[in-house]
């Protein structure tokens, strides 16, 4: 694995030019509009039924404790913490650097009303200045009533946690978010397994599922899905729409930077032809 990482084709791992994108004014959104804004990798903002949600924000330009490594792709850092509005609910799926970023989370603290995360992750946030009263930590398969008509169910994932040499002292999560008009699955990081089918049978169908699609390798296929497995997971979840994340900002694996979306698109087209031929 290390030989491939060090001696493989590094040129293809990052875009040859600045990535295109669009920046909108998140501070002055129409509260009646439902919207999702992807910041690249696994970071995204959603406004649903007037409530504002933020997931795994990494907006510091790096996904590493050593800032000159694992830099974000050119053009992918259009949003900074100052561009974000007050956040009703901040979701953290697990504590890896590419999902829990110290600089971003610290800067957002005054804007965040509540944090929802897995057991043990709150210790990081408290150390960085968050009041414990802001943090809701849960195990898998629990339910949180956020407020009237807004509910979160915590769900499993097949992954691991840890920010240093010590692993798995906090929990990694996926989430089912139910709003007055939408049901959304936020997958975090996970290898493919039967839990997707179980979640789909219990909570599906979903209006939207957001699944990791990138940073995979045959050497760690049990903790990150291959693109073809992402399509199968969306099918298992009874997804009406699939949003593929975990690509487009950082290079954490040996594949070309745009390979994940190409492979997923090809597989999705095959499945559409197979199951939905007019």
XYZ file of N, CA and C in Angstrom:
834
model
N 0.831 -1.196 0.000
C 0.000 0.000 0.000
C 0.870 1.252 0.000
N 1.881 1.287 0.885
C 2.752 2.459 0.970
C 3.560 2.636 -0.313
N 3.961 1.529 -0.916
C 4.704 1.614 -2.183
C 3.836 2.265 -3.254
N 2.568 1.840 -3.333
C 1.664 2.441 -4.320
C 1.441 3.920 -4.031
N 1.302 4.266 -2.750
C 1.022 5.645 -2.374
C 2.213 6.556 -2.680
N 3.422 6.051 -2.429
C 4.608 6.881 -2.612
C 5.100 6.908 -4.052
N 4.933 5.798 -4.772
C 5.517 5.688 -6.113
C 4.481 5.700 -7.229
N 3.202 5.754 -6.887
C 2.157 5.741 -7.907
C 2.034 7.071 -8.635
N 1.053 7.160 -9.509
C 0.821 8.349 -10.336
C 0.216 9.461 -9.482
N 1.085 10.332 -8.951
C 0.619 11.400 -8.077
C -0.063 12.524 -8.853
N 0.306 12.689 -10.115
C -0.244 13.797 -10.907
C -1.758 13.698 -11.045
N -2.264 12.479 -11.155
C -3.696 12.313 -11.369
C -4.506 12.459 -10.084
N -3.842 12.538 -8.948
C -4.561 12.594 -7.671
C -5.130 13.974 -7.376
N -4.679 14.981 -8.086
C -5.203 16.338 -7.889
C -5.604 16.923 -9.245
N -6.586 17.820 -9.280
C -6.993 18.437 -10.556
C -5.852 19.252 -11.157
N -5.851 19.327 -12.472
C -4.799 20.077 -13.167
C -5.052 21.575 -13.143
N -6.259 21.983 -12.774
C -6.616 23.397 -12.745
C -7.580 23.638 -11.590
N -7.919 24.889 -11.372
C -8.843 25.243 -10.307
C -10.229 24.659 -10.585
N -10.859 24.106 -9.562
C -12.175 23.509 -9.738
C -13.245 24.586 -9.901
N -14.212 24.362 -10.783
C -15.322 25.317 -10.924
C -16.263 25.197 -9.732
N -17.014 26.223 -9.497
C -17.963 26.179 -8.398
C -18.793 27.449 -8.352
N -19.742 27.457 -7.447
C -20.643 28.594 -7.298
C -20.757 28.926 -5.822
N -20.699 30.195 -5.499
C -20.847 30.637 -4.116
C -22.102 31.473 -3.981
N -22.949 31.110 -3.026
C -24.169 31.869 -2.794
C -24.119 32.494 -1.395
N -24.955 33.464 -1.180
C -25.000 34.179 0.093
C -25.809 33.374 1.098
N -25.129 32.626 1.938
C -25.805 31.795 2.927
C -26.342 32.610 4.096
N -25.892 33.848 4.216
C -26.334 34.681 5.330
C -27.696 35.318 5.072
N -28.151 35.271 3.822
C -29.415 35.912 3.477
C -30.300 34.980 2.654
N -30.445 33.764 3.105
C -31.287 32.797 2.403
C -32.759 33.068 2.658
N -33.554 32.715 1.674
C -34.999 32.726 1.860
C -35.350 31.575 2.810
N -35.908 31.845 3.987
C -36.169 30.776 4.948
C -37.166 29.734 4.452
N -37.909 30.049 3.396
C -38.878 29.100 2.851
C -38.246 28.115 1.870
N -36.985 28.340 1.520
C -36.330 27.530 0.491
C -35.555 26.372 1.130
N -35.750 25.171 0.597
C -34.924 24.025 0.971
C -33.703 23.995 0.066
N -32.523 23.838 0.669
C -31.302 23.939 -0.125
C -30.219 23.067 0.488
N -29.354 22.537 -0.356
C -28.143 21.859 0.110
C -26.967 22.468 -0.636
N -25.904 22.771 0.088
C -24.683 23.344 -0.488
C -23.526 22.442 -0.086
N -22.846 21.900 -1.075
C -21.717 21.007 -0.840
C -20.433 21.816 -0.862
N -19.602 21.658 0.172
C -18.325 22.356 0.265
C -17.164 21.492 -0.199
N -17.461 20.338 -0.785
C -16.422 19.382 -1.159
C -16.187 18.373 -0.046
N -15.696 17.202 -0.424
C -15.466 16.093 0.492
C -16.763 15.775 1.227
N -16.756 15.730 2.551
C -17.963 15.349 3.292
C -18.604 16.515 4.026
N -18.280 17.744 3.641
C -18.814 18.929 4.300
C -19.972 19.501 3.491
N -21.111 19.711 4.160
C -22.237 20.313 3.453
C -23.174 21.017 4.428
N -23.918 21.973 3.877
C -24.895 22.777 4.606
C -26.273 22.487 4.027
N -27.272 22.388 4.903
C -28.641 22.199 4.439
C -29.563 23.159 5.176
N -30.488 23.752 4.447
C -31.612 24.439 5.054
C -32.871 23.677 4.694
N -33.579 23.190 5.696
C -34.759 22.361 5.490
C -35.869 22.846 6.418
N -36.997 23.206 5.831
C -38.146 23.687 6.606
C -37.743 24.800 7.561
N -36.837 25.649 7.102
C -36.427 26.811 7.866
C -35.299 26.576 8.854
N -34.915 25.325 9.099
C -33.838 25.012 10.022
C -32.531 24.820 9.252
N -31.433 25.177 9.916
C -30.125 25.135 9.267
C -29.259 24.051 9.900
N -28.753 23.159 9.022
C -27.954 22.013 9.442
C -26.585 22.094 8.774
N -25.553 21.694 9.493
C -24.194 21.663 8.964
C -23.573 20.326 9.330
N -22.896 19.706 8.356
C -22.353 18.359 8.554
C -20.853 18.353 8.267
N -20.084 17.858 9.214
C -18.633 17.619 9.067
C -17.900 18.755 8.358
N -17.993 19.994 8.862
C -17.366 21.111 8.142
C -15.845 21.121 8.280
N -15.149 21.115 7.152
C -13.693 21.248 7.103
C -13.411 22.377 6.114
N -13.190 23.574 6.643
C -13.081 24.769 5.807
C -11.758 25.499 6.021
N -10.765 24.794 6.551
C -9.488 25.425 6.878
C -8.439 25.258 5.793
N -8.764 24.493 4.740
C -7.797 24.283 3.661
C -6.948 23.044 3.812
N -7.143 22.292 4.895
C -6.320 21.104 5.122
C -7.120 20.064 5.890
N -6.802 18.800 5.669
C -7.436 17.701 6.407
C -6.366 16.899 7.129
N -5.503 17.610 7.835
C -4.376 16.969 8.487
C -3.922 17.824 9.665
N -3.331 17.212 10.685
C -2.768 18.010 11.776
C -1.524 18.777 11.350
N -0.929 18.366 10.237
C 0.231 19.060 9.676
C -0.258 19.833 8.458
N -0.353 21.161 8.567
C -1.117 21.958 7.616
C -0.576 21.965 6.188
N 0.700 21.683 5.994
C 1.212 21.697 4.623
C 0.965 20.368 3.904
N 0.328 19.416 4.587
C -0.027 18.154 3.952
C -1.539 18.062 3.800
N -1.986 17.180 2.905
C -3.414 16.956 2.647
C -4.139 18.285 2.447
N -3.611 19.079 1.527
C -4.208 20.377 1.236
C -5.438 20.207 0.342
N -6.361 21.125 0.460
C -7.559 21.096 -0.375
C -7.212 21.473 -1.810
N -8.005 20.966 -2.761
C -7.786 21.261 -4.161
C -8.021 22.753 -4.429
N -7.288 23.278 -5.361
C -7.440 24.686 -5.730
C -8.874 24.942 -6.230
N -9.486 25.975 -5.699
C -10.847 26.319 -6.095
C -11.925 25.711 -5.220
N -11.533 24.838 -4.268
C -12.545 24.155 -3.454
C -12.828 24.855 -2.128
N -12.123 25.946 -1.859
C -12.295 26.652 -0.581
C -13.024 27.979 -0.774
N -14.218 27.913 -1.327
C -14.983 29.140 -1.560
C -15.633 29.683 -0.292
N -15.897 28.811 0.661
C -16.595 29.218 1.876
C -15.667 29.136 3.082
N -15.761 30.151 3.927
C -15.076 30.184 5.202
C -16.129 30.203 6.317
N -15.739 29.947 7.558
C -16.725 29.989 8.646
C -17.520 31.282 8.713
N -16.900 32.397 8.360
C -17.603 33.688 8.393
C -18.740 33.752 7.388
N -18.709 32.894 6.359
C -19.762 32.890 5.333
C -20.996 32.108 5.765
N -20.911 31.413 6.881
C -22.028 30.560 7.320
C -22.936 31.311 8.293
N -24.230 31.045 8.215
C -25.180 31.648 9.151
C -25.162 30.912 10.492
N -25.988 31.350 11.413
C -26.182 30.585 12.647
C -26.695 29.198 12.293
N -26.169 28.190 12.984
C -26.464 26.788 12.691
C -27.320 26.214 13.811
N -28.491 25.717 13.450
C -29.352 25.094 14.458
C -28.762 23.778 14.954
N -28.244 22.967 14.005
C -27.717 21.656 14.381
C -26.460 21.344 13.571
N -25.364 21.140 14.295
C -24.106 20.713 13.691
C -23.957 19.213 13.921
N -23.818 18.449 12.822
C -23.617 17.002 12.897
C -22.139 16.676 12.648
N -21.568 15.869 13.519
C -20.221 15.334 13.319
C -20.347 13.818 13.272
N -19.930 13.213 12.158
C -20.093 11.766 12.019
C -19.007 10.981 12.754
N -17.776 11.521 12.786
C -16.692 10.883 13.536
C -15.533 11.856 13.617
N -14.462 11.449 14.308
C -13.447 12.448 14.665
C -12.204 12.459 13.790
N -12.214 11.831 12.621
C -11.062 11.935 11.730
C -10.884 13.375 11.255
N -9.646 13.737 10.916
C -9.332 15.120 10.566
C -10.099 15.616 9.350
N -10.465 14.736 8.454
C -11.198 15.180 7.264
C -12.695 15.299 7.521
N -13.107 15.123 8.795
C -14.520 15.284 9.167
C -14.690 16.209 10.374
N -13.705 16.251 11.223
C -13.733 17.114 12.410
C -12.477 17.973 12.388
N -12.658 19.247 12.034
C -11.541 20.165 11.838
C -11.515 21.193 12.970
N -10.432 21.221 13.687
C -10.308 22.102 14.847
C -10.544 23.566 14.490
N -9.850 24.072 13.482
C -9.959 25.495 13.140
C -11.393 25.878 12.772
N -12.029 25.047 11.977
C -13.392 25.344 11.533
C -14.378 25.285 12.693
N -14.315 24.200 13.449
C -15.274 24.011 14.534
C -15.097 25.062 15.623
N -13.864 25.422 15.906
C -13.630 26.468 16.904
C -14.201 27.803 16.438
N -13.986 28.147 15.167
C -14.490 29.406 14.643
C -16.011 29.456 14.623
N -16.653 28.299 14.464
C -18.117 28.243 14.363
C -18.820 28.207 15.718
N -18.080 28.018 16.788
C -18.723 27.816 18.102
C -19.782 28.861 18.440
N -19.543 30.163 18.230
C -20.587 31.141 18.568
C -21.854 31.008 17.734
N -21.763 30.366 16.571
C -22.909 30.247 15.665
C -23.707 28.966 15.870
N -23.140 27.996 16.566
C -23.753 26.667 16.686
C -24.636 26.601 17.929
N -25.898 26.203 17.721
C -26.821 26.060 18.849
C -26.721 24.684 19.495
N -26.659 23.627 18.667
C -26.558 22.267 19.188
C -25.639 21.439 18.303
N -24.911 20.518 18.928
C -24.065 19.558 18.214
C -24.618 18.165 18.456
N -24.701 17.374 17.393
C -25.121 15.974 17.505
C -23.977 15.098 17.004
N -23.541 14.170 17.830
C -22.389 13.361 17.460
C -22.407 12.049 18.227
N -21.395 11.216 17.970
C -21.316 9.908 18.603
C -20.615 9.958 19.956
N -20.776 8.915 20.717
C -20.180 8.823 22.046
C -18.666 9.083 21.984
N -18.198 9.966 22.845
C -16.772 10.236 22.951
C -16.279 11.412 22.150
N -16.987 11.807 21.101
C -16.523 12.902 20.244
C -16.662 14.251 20.951
N -17.643 14.356 21.855
C -17.847 15.602 22.565
C -16.641 16.053 23.364
N -15.783 15.119 23.765
C -14.583 15.479 24.528
C -13.686 16.419 23.737
N -13.566 16.192 22.425
C -12.793 17.107 21.579
C -13.405 18.501 21.627
N -14.718 18.567 21.453
C -15.403 19.852 21.370
C -15.328 20.615 22.688
N -15.484 19.915 23.790
C -15.375 20.582 25.087
C -13.964 21.133 25.297
N -12.973 20.390 24.866
C -11.588 20.849 24.986
C -11.349 22.093 24.137
N -12.131 22.238 23.053
C -11.971 23.379 22.153
C -12.912 24.540 22.473
N -13.601 24.470 23.611
C -14.378 25.607 24.056
C -15.877 25.486 23.981
N -16.398 24.325 23.596
C -17.847 24.140 23.529
C -18.393 23.787 24.913
N -19.496 24.416 25.275
C -20.175 24.068 26.516
C -20.828 22.695 26.363
N -20.711 21.874 27.401
C -21.284 20.525 27.340
C -22.785 20.545 27.095
N -23.450 21.631 27.500
C -24.895 21.732 27.301
C -25.281 21.807 25.826
N -24.319 22.160 24.975
C -24.566 22.242 23.532
C -24.499 20.888 22.836
N -23.910 19.919 23.498
C -23.517 18.678 22.825
C -24.462 17.535 23.191
N -24.968 16.856 22.152
C -25.769 15.644 22.338
C -24.965 14.474 21.774
N -24.515 13.585 22.654
C -23.760 12.399 22.242
C -24.673 11.175 22.338
N -24.628 10.338 21.304
C -25.491 9.166 21.286
C -24.750 7.916 20.808
N -25.322 6.780 21.169
C -24.899 5.480 20.662
C -25.656 5.233 19.350
N -25.353 4.119 18.681
C -26.152 3.722 17.527
C -27.583 3.386 17.960
N -28.485 3.524 17.022
C -29.878 3.081 17.191
C -30.600 3.800 18.334
N -30.370 5.101 18.409
C -31.100 5.935 19.352
C -31.869 7.009 18.583
N -32.827 7.620 19.255
C -33.664 8.648 18.624
C -33.560 9.952 19.401
N -33.493 11.056 18.649
C -33.436 12.385 19.247
C -34.573 13.210 18.646
N -35.460 13.670 19.475
C -36.494 14.594 19.028
C -35.914 16.000 19.133
N -35.601 16.590 17.996
C -34.970 17.902 17.987
C -35.971 18.982 18.393
N -37.111 18.954 17.775
C -38.227 19.856 18.059
C -39.421 19.323 17.274
N -40.518 19.994 17.335
C -41.725 19.480 16.684
C -41.467 19.187 15.203
N -41.746 17.963 14.781
C -41.641 17.496 13.388
C -40.200 17.362 12.896
N -39.219 17.488 13.780
C -37.820 17.280 13.407
C -37.242 16.196 14.318
N -36.722 15.119 13.702
C -36.248 13.982 14.468
C -34.976 13.431 13.843
N -34.085 12.932 14.678
C -32.869 12.262 14.216
C -32.814 10.869 14.823
N -32.532 9.889 13.979
C -32.251 8.534 14.444
C -30.793 8.228 14.130
N -30.052 7.825 15.144
C -28.654 7.462 14.915
C -28.598 6.040 14.360
N -27.600 5.786 13.536
C -27.515 4.495 12.854
C -26.048 4.067 12.731
N -25.807 2.791 12.483
C -24.434 2.292 12.411
C -23.712 2.722 11.130
N -22.425 2.524 11.157
C -21.561 2.636 9.986
C -20.438 1.624 10.182
N -19.749 1.292 9.104
C -18.627 0.340 9.202
C -17.334 1.117 8.947
N -16.760 1.613 10.031
C -15.599 2.490 9.885
C -14.725 2.374 11.137
N -14.056 3.451 11.543
C -13.263 3.486 12.763
C -13.053 4.947 13.125
N -12.389 5.216 14.231
C -12.174 6.598 14.655
C -10.769 6.752 15.206
N -10.389 7.992 15.488
C -9.077 8.274 16.068
C -8.360 9.396 15.359
N -7.730 10.275 16.133
C -6.997 11.422 15.580
C -5.495 11.296 15.783
N -5.048 10.240 16.371
C -3.617 10.051 16.588
C -3.299 8.575 16.522
N -2.439 8.127 17.426
C -2.060 6.719 17.427
C -3.088 5.841 18.132
N -3.946 6.443 18.951
C -4.940 5.687 19.697
C -6.250 5.711 18.935
N -6.765 4.542 18.607
C -7.970 4.450 17.783
C -9.179 3.980 18.597
N -10.344 4.323 18.047
C -11.617 3.730 18.468
C -11.979 4.005 19.934
N -11.649 5.214 20.404
C -12.112 5.621 21.729
C -13.368 6.492 21.628
N -13.811 6.753 20.409
C -15.083 7.444 20.179
C -15.824 6.714 19.057
N -17.115 7.026 18.916
C -17.965 6.274 18.004
C -18.137 6.992 16.671
N -18.218 6.218 15.596
C -18.515 6.729 14.254
C -19.984 6.432 13.949
N -20.624 7.347 13.224
C -22.078 7.328 13.126
C -22.564 7.556 11.702
N -23.826 7.178 11.468
C -24.614 7.717 10.356
C -25.930 8.189 10.962
N -26.679 8.983 10.193
C -27.872 9.618 10.753
C -29.043 9.571 9.767
N -30.220 9.400 10.328
C -31.467 9.561 9.590
C -32.124 10.841 10.101
N -32.276 11.811 9.215
C -32.884 13.095 9.574
C -34.279 13.171 8.966
N -35.266 13.353 9.810
C -36.650 13.488 9.367
C -37.127 14.900 9.673
N -37.608 15.597 8.644
C -38.139 16.951 8.773
C -39.623 16.905 8.395
N -40.333 18.030 8.487
C -41.751 17.998 8.108
C -42.019 17.527 6.686
N -41.030 17.674 5.793
C -41.279 17.336 4.388
C -40.254 16.389 3.772
N -39.157 16.093 4.463
C -38.084 15.302 3.861
C -37.570 14.251 4.833
N -37.031 13.180 4.259
C -36.280 12.193 5.030
C -34.930 12.001 4.335
N -33.869 12.245 5.069
C -32.520 12.271 4.502
C -31.613 11.355 5.304
N -30.784 10.584 4.585
C -29.786 9.737 5.234
C -28.416 10.359 5.040
N -27.722 10.599 6.158
C -26.376 11.161 6.136
C -25.414 10.054 6.543
N -24.703 9.528 5.568
C -23.988 8.279 5.766
C -22.650 8.362 6.453
N -22.006 9.542 6.474
C -20.654 9.587 7.006
C -19.736 8.682 6.211
N -18.772 8.074 6.881
C -17.870 7.114 6.236
C -18.290 5.704 6.604
N -18.260 4.814 5.615
C -18.617 3.418 5.899
C -18.238 2.519 4.742
N -17.747 1.352 5.085
C -17.646 0.293 4.101
C -19.030 -0.288 3.836
N -19.125 -1.046 2.763
C -20.421 -1.634 2.414
C -20.699 -2.831 3.315
N -21.956 -2.935 3.761
C -22.372 -4.087 4.556
C -23.901 -4.100 4.620
N -24.423 -5.038 5.382
C -25.867 -5.250 5.441
C -26.614 -4.156 6.190
N -25.892 -3.262 6.896
C -26.584 -2.226 7.659
C -27.359 -1.273 6.766
N -26.919 -1.093 5.531
C -27.658 -0.207 4.624
C -29.058 -0.766 4.338
N -29.113 -2.054 4.100
C -30.414 -2.674 3.842
C -31.302 -2.599 5.080
N -30.716 -2.823 6.245
C -31.483 -2.753 7.494
C -32.041 -1.347 7.712
N -31.219 -0.340 7.484
C -31.662 1.054 7.638
C -32.730 1.385 6.604
N -32.547 0.915 5.373
C -33.541 1.164 4.333
C -34.884 0.545 4.658
N -34.857 -0.662 5.198
C -36.111 -1.340 5.543
C -36.809 -0.663 6.712
N -36.027 -0.117 7.630
C -36.627 0.498 8.816
C -37.097 1.931 8.564
N -36.319 2.702 7.791
C -36.597 4.135 7.667
C -36.934 4.589 6.248
N -36.614 3.779 5.234
C -36.817 4.201 3.861
C -38.291 4.240 3.473
N -38.585 4.762 2.293
C -37.626 5.320 1.343
C -37.126 6.704 1.778
N -35.974 7.074 1.241
C -35.364 8.361 1.544
C -35.500 9.297 0.350
N -35.794 10.552 0.632
C -35.798 11.553 -0.429
C -34.392 11.787 -0.964
N -33.402 11.699 -0.068
C -32.007 11.917 -0.455
C -31.111 11.103 0.463
N -30.120 10.411 -0.111
C -29.079 9.782 0.698
C -27.737 10.386 0.291
N -26.947 10.711 1.291
C -25.625 11.310 1.079
C -24.607 10.275 1.534
N -23.876 9.720 0.576
C -22.981 8.604 0.848
C -21.566 8.930 0.409
N -20.602 8.391 1.134
C -19.208 8.580 0.761
C -18.924 7.892 -0.568
N -18.115 8.546 -1.395
C -17.735 7.982 -2.693
C -16.352 8.516 -3.042
N -15.346 7.893 -2.474
C -13.988 8.347 -2.742
C -13.074 7.988 -1.590
N -11.765 8.053 -1.850
C -10.726 7.718 -0.874
C -10.768 6.229 -0.524
N -11.149 5.428 -1.507
C -11.206 3.980 -1.350
C -9.911 3.340 -1.845
N -9.721 2.093 -1.517
C -8.571 1.321 -1.991
C -8.843 -0.138 -1.683
N -8.317 -1.027 -2.484
C -8.516 -2.455 -2.237
C -7.950 -2.877 -0.889
N -6.975 -2.101 -0.383
C -6.362 -2.439 0.900
C -7.210 -2.036 2.093
N -8.183 -1.158 1.891
C -9.075 -0.783 3.009
C -10.534 -0.764 2.547
N -10.898 -1.781 1.776
C -12.238 -1.849 1.184
C -13.334 -2.083 2.214
N -12.973 -2.499 3.429
C -14.004 -2.766 4.436
C -14.404 -1.515 5.212
N -13.664 -0.405 5.040
C -14.008 0.828 5.759
C -14.393 1.969 4.817
N -14.194 1.782 3.517
C -14.640 2.756 2.512
C -15.204 2.003 1.317
N -16.346 2.439 0.824
C -16.987 1.746 -0.293
C -16.323 2.045 -1.626
N -16.321 1.069 -2.495
C -16.011 1.280 -3.890
C -17.221 1.969 -4.543
N -17.017 2.735 -5.634
C -18.141 3.456 -6.239
C -19.326 2.571 -6.612
N -19.036 1.378 -7.095
C -20.125 0.482 -7.464
C -20.945 0.060 -6.228
N -20.272 -0.040 -5.089
C -20.967 -0.381 -3.853
C -21.826 0.785 -3.361
N -21.409 2.006 -3.661
C -22.209 3.170 -3.278
C -23.574 3.118 -3.956
N -23.575 2.746 -5.231
C -24.839 2.628 -5.964
C -25.703 1.537 -5.339
N -25.086 0.427 -4.979
C -25.839 -0.654 -4.339
C -26.381 -0.208 -2.983
N -25.578 0.534 -2.226
C -26.037 1.026 -0.921
C -27.238 1.944 -1.085
N -27.207 2.811 -2.092
C -28.353 3.689 -2.348
C -29.594 2.880 -2.675
N -29.417 1.802 -3.420
C -30.538 0.914 -3.729
C -31.050 0.231 -2.453
N -30.128 -0.230 -1.608
C -30.518 -0.876 -0.353
C -31.315 0.078 0.538
N -30.961 1.364 0.468
C -31.610 2.371 1.313
C -32.939 2.857 0.743
N -33.293 2.392 -0.461
C -34.508 2.849 -1.142
C -34.456 4.366 -1.361
N -33.341 4.790 -1.947
C -33.104 6.218 -2.156
C -33.795 6.714 -3.413
N -34.466 7.845 -3.307
C -35.011 8.512 -4.483
C -33.913 9.273 -5.219
N -32.970 9.836 -4.454
C -31.827 10.542 -5.039
C -30.583 10.233 -4.227
N -29.448 10.195 -4.923
C -28.153 9.913 -4.307
C -27.235 11.118 -4.468
N -26.643 11.556 -3.364
C -25.630 12.617 -3.408
C -24.291 11.992 -3.016
N -23.347 11.825 -3.959
C -22.053 11.218 -3.638
C -21.076 12.253 -3.082
N -20.600 12.032 -1.856
C -19.648 12.939 -1.207
C -18.309 12.233 -1.022
N -17.435 12.836 -0.203
C -16.127 12.264 0.139
C -15.163 12.256 -1.050
N -15.347 13.198 -1.954
C -14.432 13.375 -3.072
C -14.457 14.873 -3.414
N -13.602 15.302 -4.339
C -13.663 16.658 -4.865
C -12.978 17.723 -4.029
N -12.206 17.330 -2.992
C -11.524 18.361 -2.191
C -10.157 17.923 -1.676
N -10.028 16.690 -1.239
C -8.776 16.184 -0.692
C -8.388 14.874 -1.370
N -7.091 14.631 -1.456
C -6.598 13.357 -1.967
C -6.082 12.546 -0.787
N -6.805 11.478 -0.460
C -6.448 10.629 0.675
C -6.222 9.182 0.250
N -6.163 8.944 -1.050
C -6.011 7.587 -1.539
C -5.169 7.597 -2.812
N -5.077 6.417 -3.457
C -4.215 6.275 -4.622
C -4.929 6.509 -5.950
N -6.245 6.644 -5.929
C -6.959 6.770 -7.200
C -6.920 8.208 -7.723
N -7.205 8.364 -9.019
C -7.300 9.698 -9.612
C -8.402 10.486 -8.916
N -8.243 11.801 -8.835
C -9.161 12.618 -8.031
C -10.606 12.531 -8.519
N -10.799 12.359 -9.838
C -12.162 12.330 -10.386
C -12.632 10.909 -10.736
N -11.840 9.905 -10.422
C -12.254 8.527 -10.689
C -13.537 8.129 -9.950
N -13.713 8.539 -8.692
C -14.923 8.106 -7.970
C -16.218 8.486 -8.675
N -16.323 9.718 -9.141
C -17.581 10.158 -9.747
C -17.761 9.532 -11.125
N -16.679 9.261 -11.828
C -16.785 8.603 -13.129
C -17.292 7.174 -12.971
N -16.700 6.447 -12.034
C -17.112 5.056 -11.824
C -18.544 4.976 -11.303
N -18.890 5.869 -10.377
C -20.245 5.852 -9.844
C -21.268 6.165 -10.929
N -20.975 7.162 -11.746
C -21.906 7.543 -12.807
C -22.110 6.399 -13.789
N -21.025 5.729 -14.137
C -21.128 4.595 -15.062
C -21.979 3.479 -14.466
N -21.758 3.178 -13.191
C -22.527 2.117 -12.536
C -23.995 2.505 -12.392
N -24.246 3.771 -12.044
C -25.633 4.226 -11.891
C -26.387 4.128 -13.211
N -25.725 4.468 -14.295
C -26.367 4.367 -15.620
C -26.692 2.920 -15.955
N -25.804 2.005 -15.608
C -26.081 0.593 -15.841
C -27.300 0.145 -15.046
N -27.379 0.577 -13.794
C -28.493 0.169 -12.936
C -29.810 0.766 -13.418
N -29.743 2.027 -13.881
C -30.955 2.670 -14.404
C -31.455 1.909 -15.616
N -30.541 1.527 -16.506
C -30.938 0.771 -17.699
C -31.503 -0.598 -17.305
N -30.916 -1.200 -16.262
C -31.333 -2.527 -15.859
C -32.711 -2.531 -15.219
N -32.961 -1.499 -14.374
C -34.185 -1.513 -13.567
C -35.292 -0.581 -14.062
N -34.902 0.426 -14.883
C -35.883 1.442 -15.236
C -35.986 1.680 -16.744
N -35.713 0.650 -17.501
C -35.831 0.797 -18.952
C -37.287 1.046 -19.344
N -37.566 2.157 -20.060
C -38.959 2.449 -20.473
C -39.525 1.322 -21.336
